[in-house]
Amino acid sequence: MQKSNERGAFYGIAVTAAITALAVILAVLVNLAASPFIKRNADESVRSTVALVFDGVTGYEDLTEDFGVDGTSALYRVISGTGGEDRYCVICGNDARFIVGFRGDGIITAVRALSADGVQLKAGQTDADKELLAQFGGISADAEGVHIKNVSGATVDASAAVGAVNTACSAVRALLGLDGEASEEE
Amino acid sequence: MRKSVSYFAKTGLLTRNPAAIQLLGLCFLLAASASLKDALTLGVCAVLVLVCSNVTLSLLRGLIPDSARVPAYLITAAGFVTVAELAVSAWLPSAGRSLGIYLPLMAVNSLFLARADAFASENGPAASALDGVFMGLGYALVLVITAFVRELLGAGRIFGFSVFGRAFTGVPFFALPAGAFVCLGFVIAAFRFVKRKTEERK
């Protein structure tokens, strides 16, 4: 220890750089081994989340980068084995997160609560929660400001759900070009 | 002086327990003790990271100058925490999702820095590995006990199973950070009481 203390400042920097390089090499090697599993896990996680609002999901296309708006965590085009028309789902919300499913024409099919403050919701599963979230079904993405009635006993915050659905509608409007149609009609 | 395994076990688990006696890494411990399952996973990760970090720094101890020891210790611990994070994300995905930010935060846990500076930098790799195992287990023990108490009182559940029946859904205070402080205080007091009684018996 005494001997190493007598060496200059450059030596200390060189040792720190060498340890950093070793740590990076180790992390890169482990990442090479782990990345196929991480990718597969992420894929399974998305599929199981999308399955909350759509049945028969066989795949998805991530459109978040192209059409995501502020407050949107993810936007997917959903692919099902039977084909048929396009379907979309949007994950959004801040402290409380929701997934909103849309038909190809922009009509909401289902809304589910995912988490609140990073904690998986046991909330969002009660009959009152389901009744509250069912109010969004059938609303069109180009509707002016979505509103719902509060349901007594619901553990889902109605205003958080409305905020999330409005964000999801903005993203789907941008995706389907409904904003453009509206302004042309005006 | 050659130290026995029982010496490492006794010091790491009780007389110099890193969390309860040396009060190391308490910030992380308070944040990560909300769920017993997460605490167990983090405890195992802490043991593995501490062993790897201690052994590596023990092997390099003659090469690291005093002026560079803190960055060297931190980078080594951060490297092994990154490996642990990647491994958990790849092979224990549900645990990885549940742990969230807590696992990467472990890189700045003062436990690794303290053990590297106090032990690994002055002892051989075998002794440093044993120190890592038992100091890590001691830390994990406090983490798991705190999480057990918080989950039991805060949610009335252990590993998701209801303990007191459906009528008792827990006291929310214990699930909050303030509850973590109170629980940890009692756990530390209990450890210190047992340590004092053990010393008095001698």
CSV table of N, CA and C in Angstrom, one decimal, chain A residues 8-143:
chain,number,residue,atom,x,y,z
A,8,GLY,N,2.8,8.5,-8.8
A,8,GLY,CA,2.2,9.8,-9.1
A,8,GLY,C,0.7,9.8,-9.4
A,9,ALA,N,0.2,11.0,-9.6
A,9,ALA,CA,-1.3,11.1,-9.9
A,9,ALA,C,-1.7,10.4,-11.1
A,10,PHE,N,-0.8,10.4,-12.1
A,10,PHE,CA,-1.1,9.7,-13.4
A,10,PHE,C,-1.3,8.2,-13.2
A,11,TYR,N,-0.6,7.7,-12.2
A,11,TYR,CA,-0.7,6.2,-11.9
A,11,TYR,C,-2.2,6.0,-11.4
A,12,GLY,N,-2.6,6.8,-10.5
A,12,GLY,CA,-4.0,6.7,-9.9
A,12,GLY,C,-5.0,6.8,-11.0
A,13,ILE,N,-4.9,7.7,-12.0
A,13,ILE,CA,-5.8,7.9,-13.1
A,13,ILE,C,-5.8,6.6,-13.9
A,14,ALA,N,-4.6,6.1,-14.2
A,14,ALA,CA,-4.4,4.9,-15.0
A,14,ALA,C,-5.1,3.7,-14.4
A,15,VAL,N,-4.9,3.5,-13.1
A,15,VAL,CA,-5.6,2.4,-12.4
A,15,VAL,C,-7.1,2.5,-12.4
A,16,THR,N,-7.6,3.7,-12.2
A,16,THR,CA,-9.1,3.9,-12.2
A,16,THR,C,-9.6,3.7,-13.6
A,17,ALA,N,-8.8,4.1,-14.7
A,17,ALA,CA,-9.3,3.9,-16.0
A,17,ALA,C,-9.3,2.4,-16.4
A,18,ALA,N,-8.2,1.7,-15.9
A,18,ALA,CA,-8.1,0.2,-16.1
A,18,ALA,C,-9.3,-0.5,-15.5
A,19,ILE,N,-9.6,-0.1,-14.2
A,19,ILE,CA,-10.7,-0.8,-13.5
A,19,ILE,C,-12.0,-0.5,-14.2
A,20,THR,N,-12.2,0.8,-14.7
A,20,THR,CA,-13.4,1.1,-15.4
A,20,THR,C,-13.5,0.3,-16.7
A,21,ALA,N,-12.4,0.1,-17.4
A,21,ALA,CA,-12.4,-0.6,-18.7
A,21,ALA,C,-12.8,-2.1,-18.4
A,22,LEU,N,-12.2,-2.7,-17.3
A,22,LEU,CA,-12.6,-4.0,-16.9
A,22,LEU,C,-14.1,-4.2,-16.6
A,23,ALA,N,-14.6,-3.2,-15.8
A,23,ALA,CA,-16.0,-3.2,-15.5
A,23,ALA,C,-16.9,-3.1,-16.7
A,24,VAL,N,-16.5,-2.3,-17.7
A,24,VAL,CA,-17.3,-2.1,-18.9
A,24,VAL,C,-17.2,-3.4,-19.7
A,25,ILE,N,-16.0,-4.0,-19.8
A,25,ILE,CA,-15.9,-5.3,-20.6
A,25,ILE,C,-16.8,-6.4,-20.0
A,26,LEU,N,-16.8,-6.5,-18.6
A,26,LEU,CA,-17.6,-7.4,-17.9
A,26,LEU,C,-19.1,-7.2,-18.2
A,27,ALA,N,-19.5,-5.9,-18.1
A,27,ALA,CA,-20.9,-5.6,-18.4
A,27,ALA,C,-21.3,-5.9,-19.8
A,28,VAL,N,-20.4,-5.6,-20.8
A,28,VAL,CA,-20.7,-5.9,-22.2
A,28,VAL,C,-20.9,-7.4,-22.4
A,29,LEU,N,-20.0,-8.2,-21.8
A,29,LEU,CA,-20.0,-9.6,-22.0
A,29,LEU,C,-21.3,-10.2,-21.4
A,30,VAL,N,-21.7,-9.7,-20.2
A,30,VAL,CA,-22.9,-10.2,-19.6
A,30,VAL,C,-24.1,-9.7,-20.4
A,31,ASN,N,-24.1,-8.5,-20.9
A,31,ASN,CA,-25.2,-8.0,-21.7
A,31,ASN,C,-25.3,-8.8,-23.0
A,32,LEU,N,-24.2,-9.3,-23.6
A,32,LEU,CA,-24.3,-10.1,-24.8
A,32,LEU,C,-25.1,-11.4,-24.5
A,33,ALA,N,-24.8,-12.0,-23.3
A,33,ALA,CA,-25.5,-13.2,-23.0
A,33,ALA,C,-26.9,-13.0,-22.6
A,34,ALA,N,-27.2,-11.8,-21.9
A,34,ALA,CA,-28.5,-11.6,-21.3
A,34,ALA,C,-29.5,-10.9,-22.3
A,35,SER,N,-29.0,-10.2,-23.3
A,35,SER,CA,-29.9,-9.4,-24.1
A,35,SER,C,-31.0,-10.2,-24.9
A,36,PRO,N,-30.7,-11.4,-25.4
A,36,PRO,CA,-31.8,-12.1,-26.1
A,36,PRO,C,-32.9,-12.4,-25.1
A,37,PHE,N,-32.6,-12.8,-23.8
A,37,PHE,CA,-33.6,-13.1,-22.8
A,37,PHE,C,-34.3,-11.8,-22.4
A,38,ILE,N,-33.6,-10.7,-22.3
A,38,ILE,CA,-34.2,-9.4,-21.9
A,38,ILE,C,-35.2,-9.0,-23.0
A,39,LYS,N,-34.8,-9.2,-24.3
A,39,LYS,CA,-35.7,-8.8,-25.4
A,39,LYS,C,-37.0,-9.7,-25.4
A,40,ARG,N,-36.8,-11.0,-25.2
A,40,ARG,CA,-37.9,-11.9,-25.2
A,40,ARG,C,-38.8,-11.6,-24.0
A,41,ASN,N,-38.3,-11.3,-22.8
A,41,ASN,CA,-39.1,-10.9,-21.7
A,41,ASN,C,-39.9,-9.6,-21.9
A,42,ALA,N,-39.2,-8.6,-22.6
A,42,ALA,CA,-39.9,-7.4,-22.9
A,42,ALA,C,-41.1,-7.7,-23.8
A,43,ASP,N,-40.8,-8.5,-24.8
A,43,ASP,CA,-41.9,-8.9,-25.8
A,43,ASP,C,-43.1,-9.6,-25.1
A,44,GLU,N,-42.8,-10.5,-24.2
A,44,GLU,CA,-43.8,-11.2,-23.5
A,44,GLU,C,-44.6,-10.3,-22.6
A,45,SER,N,-43.9,-9.3,-22.0
A,45,SER,CA,-44.5,-8.3,-21.2
A,45,SER,C,-45.5,-7.5,-21.9
A,46,VAL,N,-45.1,-7.0,-23.2
A,46,VAL,CA,-46.0,-6.2,-24.0
A,46,VAL,C,-47.2,-7.0,-24.4
A,47,ARG,N,-47.0,-8.3,-24.8
A,47,ARG,CA,-48.1,-9.1,-25.3
A,47,ARG,C,-49.1,-9.4,-24.2
A,48,SER,N,-48.6,-9.6,-22.9
A,48,SER,CA,-49.6,-9.9,-21.8
A,48,SER,C,-50.3,-8.6,-21.5
A,49,THR,N,-49.7,-7.4,-21.6
A,49,THR,CA,-50.3,-6.2,-21.3
A,49,THR,C,-51.4,-5.9,-22.4
A,50,VAL,N,-51.1,-6.1,-23.6
A,50,VAL,CA,-52.0,-5.9,-24.7
A,50,VAL,C,-53.2,-6.8,-24.6
A,51,ALA,N,-52.9,-8.0,-24.1
A,51,ALA,CA,-54.0,-9.0,-24.0
A,51,ALA,C,-55.1,-8.6,-22.9
A,52,LEU,N,-54.8,-7.6,-22.1
A,52,LEU,CA,-55.8,-7.1,-21.2
A,52,LEU,C,-56.9,-6.4,-21.9
A,53,VAL,N,-56.7,-5.8,-23.1
A,53,VAL,CA,-57.7,-5.1,-23.8
A,53,VAL,C,-58.2,-5.8,-25.1
A,54,PHE,N,-57.4,-6.8,-25.6
A,54,PHE,CA,-57.7,-7.5,-26.9
A,54,PHE,C,-57.5,-9.0,-26.7
A,55,ASP,N,-58.4,-9.8,-27.3
A,55,ASP,CA,-58.2,-11.2,-27.3
A,55,ASP,C,-57.5,-11.6,-28.6
A,56,GLY,N,-56.9,-12.8,-28.6
A,56,GLY,CA,-56.3,-13.4,-29.8
A,56,GLY,C,-55.1,-12.6,-30.4
A,57,VAL,N,-54.3,-12.0,-29.5
A,57,VAL,CA,-53.2,-11.2,-29.9
A,57,VAL,C,-52.0,-12.1,-30.3
A,58,THR,N,-51.5,-12.0,-31.6
A,58,THR,CA,-50.4,-12.8,-32.0
A,58,THR,C,-49.1,-12.0,-32.2
A,59,GLY,N,-49.3,-10.7,-32.3
A,59,GLY,CA,-48.1,-9.8,-32.5
A,59,GLY,C,-48.5,-8.3,-32.3
A,60,TYR,N,-47.5,-7.5,-32.5
A,60,TYR,CA,-47.8,-6.1,-32.4
A,60,TYR,C,-46.7,-5.3,-33.1
A,61,GLU,N,-47.0,-4.1,-33.5
A,61,GLU,CA,-46.0,-3.2,-34.1
A,61,GLU,C,-45.9,-1.9,-33.2
A,62,ASP,N,-44.7,-1.6,-32.8
A,62,ASP,CA,-44.5,-0.5,-31.9
A,62,ASP,C,-44.5,0.8,-32.7
A,63,LEU,N,-45.5,1.7,-32.5
A,63,LEU,CA,-45.6,2.9,-33.3
A,63,LEU,C,-45.4,4.2,-32.4
A,64,THR,N,-44.8,3.9,-31.2
A,64,THR,CA,-44.6,5.0,-30.2
A,64,THR,C,-43.8,6.1,-30.7
A,65,GLU,N,-42.7,5.8,-31.4
A,65,GLU,CA,-41.8,6.8,-31.8
A,65,GLU,C,-42.4,7.7,-32.9
A,66,ASP,N,-43.2,7.1,-33.7
A,66,ASP,CA,-43.8,7.9,-34.9
A,66,ASP,C,-45.0,8.7,-34.4
A,67,PHE,N,-45.9,8.1,-33.6
A,67,PHE,CA,-47.1,8.7,-33.3
A,67,PHE,C,-47.4,9.1,-31.8
A,68,GLY,N,-46.5,8.7,-30.9
A,68,GLY,CA,-46.7,9.0,-29.5
A,68,GLY,C,-46.8,10.5,-29.2
A,69,VAL,N,-47.7,10.9,-28.3
A,69,VAL,CA,-47.7,12.3,-27.9
A,69,VAL,C,-47.3,12.4,-26.5
A,70,ASP,N,-47.2,13.6,-25.9
A,70,ASP,CA,-46.8,13.8,-24.5
A,70,ASP,C,-47.7,13.0,-23.6
A,71,GLY,N,-47.1,12.3,-22.7
A,71,GLY,CA,-47.9,11.5,-21.7
A,71,GLY,C,-48.2,10.1,-22.2
A,72,THR,N,-47.7,9.8,-23.4
A,72,THR,CA,-47.9,8.4,-23.9
A,72,THR,C,-46.7,7.6,-23.7
A,73,SER,N,-46.9,6.4,-23.0
A,73,SER,CA,-45.7,5.5,-22.8
A,73,SER,C,-45.5,4.6,-24.0
A,74,ALA,N,-46.6,4.2,-24.6
A,74,ALA,CA,-46.5,3.2,-25.7
A,74,ALA,C,-47.7,3.3,-26.6
A,75,LEU,N,-47.5,3.1,-27.9
A,75,LEU,CA,-48.6,3.0,-28.8
A,75,LEU,C,-48.3,1.8,-29.7
A,76,TYR,N,-49.3,0.9,-29.8
A,76,TYR,CA,-49.0,-0.3,-30.6
A,76,TYR,C,-50.2,-0.6,-31.6
A,77,ARG,N,-49.8,-1.1,-32.8
A,77,ARG,CA,-50.8,-1.6,-33.7
A,77,ARG,C,-50.8,-3.1,-33.4
A,78,VAL,N,-52.0,-3.6,-33.1
A,78,VAL,CA,-52.2,-5.0,-32.6
A,78,VAL,C,-52.5,-5.9,-33.8
A,79,ILE,N,-51.7,-7.0,-33.8
A,79,ILE,CA,-51.9,-8.0,-34.9
A,79,ILE,C,-52.6,-9.2,-34.3
A,80,SER,N,-53.6,-9.7,-34.9
A,80,SER,CA,-54.3,-10.9,-34.4
A,80,SER,C,-54.2,-12.0,-35.5
A,81,GLY,N,-54.2,-13.3,-35.0
A,81,GLY,CA,-54.1,-14.4,-36.0
A,81,GLY,C,-55.1,-14.5,-37.0
A,82,THR,N,-56.3,-14.0,-36.7
A,82,THR,CA,-57.4,-14.1,-37.7
A,82,THR,C,-57.4,-13.0,-38.7
A,83,GLY,N,-56.5,-12.0,-38.6
A,83,GLY,CA,-56.5,-10.9,-39.5
A,83,GLY,C,-57.5,-9.9,-39.2
A,84,GLY,N,-58.3,-9.4,-40.1
A,84,GLY,CA,-59.3,-8.4,-39.8
A,84,GLY,C,-58.7,-7.0,-39.8
A,85,GLU,N,-59.6,-6.1,-39.3
A,85,GLU,CA,-59.1,-4.7,-39.3
A,85,GLU,C,-58.1,-4.4,-38.3
A,86,ASP,N,-57.3,-3.3,-38.5
A,86,ASP,CA,-56.3,-2.9,-37.5
A,86,ASP,C,-56.9,-2.5,-36.2
A,87,ARG,N,-56.2,-2.8,-35.1
A,87,ARG,CA,-56.6,-2.4,-33.8
A,87,ARG,C,-55.4,-1.7,-33.2
A,88,TYR,N,-55.6,-0.8,-32.3
A,88,TYR,CA,-54.5,-0.1,-31.6
A,88,TYR,C,-54.7,-0.1,-30.1
A,89,CYS,N,-53.6,0.0,-29.4
A,89,CYS,CA,-53.7,0.3,-28.0
A,89,CYS,C,-52.7,1.2,-27.5
A,90,VAL,N,-53.0,2.0,-26.5
A,90,VAL,CA,-52.1,3.1,-26.0
A,90,VAL,C,-52.0,2.9,-24.5
A,91,ILE,N,-50.7,3.0,-24.1
A,91,ILE,CA,-50.5,2.9,-22.6
A,91,ILE,C,-50.1,4.4,-22.2
A,92,CYS,N,-50.8,4.9,-21.2
A,92,CYS,CA,-50.5,6.3,-20.9
A,92,CYS,C,-50.9,6.6,-19.4
A,93,GLY,N,-50.7,7.8,-19.0
A,93,GLY,CA,-50.9,8.1,-17.6
A,93,GLY,C,-49.6,8.4,-16.9
A,94,ASN,N,-49.7,9.1,-15.8
A,94,ASN,CA,-48.5,9.5,-15.0
A,94,ASN,C,-48.4,8.6,-13.8
A,95,ASP,N,-48.9,9.0,-12.7
A,95,ASP,CA,-48.8,8.2,-11.5
A,95,ASP,C,-49.6,6.9,-11.6
A,96,ALA,N,-50.8,7.1,-12.1
A,96,ALA,CA,-51.7,5.9,-12.4
A,96,ALA,C,-51.6,5.7,-13.9
A,97,ARG,N,-51.3,4.4,-14.3
A,97,ARG,CA,-51.2,4.1,-15.7
A,97,ARG,C,-52.4,3.3,-16.2
A,98,PHE,N,-52.7,3.5,-17.5
A,98,PHE,CA,-53.9,2.8,-18.1
A,98,PHE,C,-53.5,2.3,-19.4
A,99,ILE,N,-54.2,1.3,-19.9
A,99,ILE,CA,-54.1,0.9,-21.3
A,99,ILE,C,-55.5,1.1,-21.9
A,100,VAL,N,-55.5,1.7,-23.1
A,100,VAL,CA,-56.7,2.0,-23.8
A,100,VAL,C,-56.7,1.3,-25.2
A,101,GLY,N,-57.7,0.5,-25.4
A,101,GLY,CA,-57.8,-0.2,-26.7
A,101,GLY,C,-58.7,0.5,-27.7
A,102,PHE,N,-58.3,0.6,-29.0
A,102,PHE,CA,-59.1,1.2,-30.0
A,102,PHE,C,-59.4,0.3,-31.2
A,103,ARG,N,-60.6,0.4,-31.8
A,103,ARG,CA,-60.8,-0.3,-33.1
A,103,ARG,C,-60.1,0.6,-34.1
A,104,GLY,N,-60.0,0.0,-35.3
A,104,GLY,CA,-59.3,0.7,-36.4
A,104,GLY,C,-59.9,2.0,-36.8
A,105,ASP,N,-61.3,2.2,-36.5
A,105,ASP,CA,-61.9,3.5,-36.8
A,105,ASP,C,-61.8,4.5,-35.7
A,106,GLY,N,-61.1,4.2,-34.6
A,106,GLY,CA,-60.8,5.1,-33.5
A,106,GLY,C,-61.8,5.0,-32.4
A,107,ILE,N,-62.7,4.0,-32.4
A,107,ILE,CA,-63.7,3.8,-31.3
A,107,ILE,C,-63.0,3.0,-30.1
A,108,ILE,N,-63.2,3.5,-28.9
A,108,ILE,CA,-62.6,2.9,-27.7
A,108,ILE,C,-63.3,1.5,-27.5
A,109,THR,N,-62.5,0.5,-27.3
A,109,THR,CA,-63.2,-0.8,-27.0
A,109,THR,C,-63.0,-1.2,-25.5
A,110,ALA,N,-61.9,-0.8,-24.9
A,110,ALA,CA,-61.8,-1.2,-23.5
A,110,ALA,C,-60.7,-0.3,-22.9
A,111,VAL,N,-60.8,-0.1,-21.6
A,111,VAL,CA,-59.8,0.6,-20.8
A,111,VAL,C,-59.5,-0.2,-19.5
A,112,ARG,N,-58.2,-0.4,-19.2
A,112,ARG,CA,-57.9,-1.1,-18.0
A,112,ARG,C,-56.8,-0.4,-17.2
A,113,ALA,N,-56.9,-0.5,-15.9
A,113,ALA,CA,-55.9,0.2,-15.1
A,113,ALA,C,-54.7,-0.8,-14.9
A,114,LEU,N,-53.5,-0.2,-15.1
A,114,LEU,CA,-52.2,-1.0,-15.0
A,114,LEU,C,-51.6,-0.9,-13.6
A,115,SER,N,-51.3,0.3,-13.2
A,115,SER,CA,-50.6,0.5,-11.9
A,115,SER,C,-50.9,1.9,-11.4
A,116,ALA,N,-50.6,2.1,-10.1
A,116,ALA,CA,-50.7,3.4,-9.5
A,116,ALA,C,-49.4,3.6,-8.7
A,117,ASP,N,-48.8,4.8,-8.9
A,117,ASP,CA,-47.5,5.1,-8.2
A,117,ASP,C,-46.5,3.9,-8.3
A,118,GLY,N,-46.5,3.2,-9.4
A,118,GLY,CA,-45.5,2.2,-9.6
A,118,GLY,C,-45.9,0.9,-8.9
A,119,VAL,N,-47.0,0.8,-8.2
A,119,VAL,CA,-47.5,-0.4,-7.6
A,119,VAL,C,-48.5,-1.1,-8.4
A,120,GLN,N,-48.4,-2.4,-8.6
A,120,GLN,CA,-49.4,-3.1,-9.4
A,120,GLN,C,-50.7,-3.0,-8.7
A,121,LEU,N,-51.7,-2.6,-9.5
A,121,LEU,CA,-53.0,-2.4,-8.9
A,121,LEU,C,-53.7,-3.8,-8.6
A,122,LYS,N,-54.1,-3.9,-7.3
A,122,LYS,CA,-55.1,-4.9,-7.0
A,122,LYS,C,-56.4,-4.1,-7.2
A,123,ALA,N,-56.2,-2.8,-7.0
A,123,ALA,CA,-57.3,-1.8,-7.3
A,123,ALA,C,-57.4,-1.9,-8.9
A,124,GLY,N,-58.5,-1.4,-9.4
A,124,GLY,CA,-58.8,-1.5,-10.8
A,124,GLY,C,-59.4,-2.9,-11.2
A,125,GLN,N,-59.6,-3.8,-10.2
A,125,GLN,CA,-60.1,-5.1,-10.4
A,125,GLN,C,-61.5,-5.2,-9.9
A,126,THR,N,-62.0,-4.3,-9.1
A,126,THR,CA,-63.3,-4.4,-8.4
A,126,THR,C,-64.4,-4.2,-9.4
A,127,ASP,N,-65.6,-4.6,-9.0
A,127,ASP,CA,-66.7,-4.4,-9.9
A,127,ASP,C,-67.0,-2.9,-10.2
A,128,ALA,N,-66.8,-2.1,-9.1
A,128,ALA,CA,-67.0,-0.6,-9.2
A,128,ALA,C,-65.9,0.0,-10.2
A,129,ASP,N,-64.7,-0.5,-10.2
A,129,ASP,CA,-63.7,-0.1,-11.1
A,129,ASP,C,-64.1,-0.4,-12.5
A,130,LYS,N,-64.5,-1.7,-12.7
A,130,LYS,CA,-64.9,-2.1,-14.1
A,130,LYS,C,-66.1,-1.3,-14.6
A,131,GLU,N,-67.0,-1.0,-13.7
A,131,GLU,CA,-68.2,-0.2,-14.1
A,131,GLU,C,-67.7,1.2,-14.5
A,132,LEU,N,-66.7,1.8,-13.7
A,132,LEU,CA,-66.2,3.1,-14.0
A,132,LEU,C,-65.5,3.1,-15.4
A,133,LEU,N,-64.6,2.1,-15.6
A,133,LEU,CA,-63.9,2.1,-16.8
A,133,LEU,C,-64.7,1.7,-18.1
A,134,ALA,N,-65.8,1.0,-17.8
A,134,ALA,CA,-66.7,0.6,-18.9
A,134,ALA,C,-67.3,1.8,-19.6
A,135,GLN,N,-67.4,2.9,-18.9
A,135,GLN,CA,-68.1,4.1,-19.4
A,135,GLN,C,-67.3,4.6,-20.7
A,136,PHE,N,-66.0,4.3,-20.8
A,136,PHE,CA,-65.3,4.8,-21.9
A,136,PHE,C,-65.6,4.0,-23.2
A,137,GLY,N,-66.1,2.8,-23.1
A,137,GLY,CA,-66.4,1.9,-24.3
A,137,GLY,C,-67.3,2.6,-25.3
A,138,GLY,N,-67.0,2.6,-26.5
A,138,GLY,CA,-67.8,3.2,-27.6
A,138,GLY,C,-67.5,4.7,-27.9
A,139,ILE,N,-66.7,5.3,-27.0
A,139,ILE,CA,-66.4,6.7,-27.3
A,139,ILE,C,-65.4,6.8,-28.4
A,140,SER,N,-65.6,7.8,-29.3
A,140,SER,CA,-64.7,7.9,-30.4
A,140,SER,C,-63.5,8.8,-30.1
A,141,ALA,N,-62.3,8.4,-30.7
A,141,ALA,CA,-61.1,9.2,-30.4
A,141,ALA,C,-61.2,10.7,-30.8
A,142,ASP,N,-62.1,11.0,-31.7
A,142,ASP,CA,-62.2,12.4,-32.1
A,142,ASP,C,-63.3,13.2,-31.3
A,143,ALA,N,-63.8,12.5,-30.3
A,143,ALA,CA,-64.8,13.2,-29.4
A,143,ALA,C,-64.1,14.4,-28.7
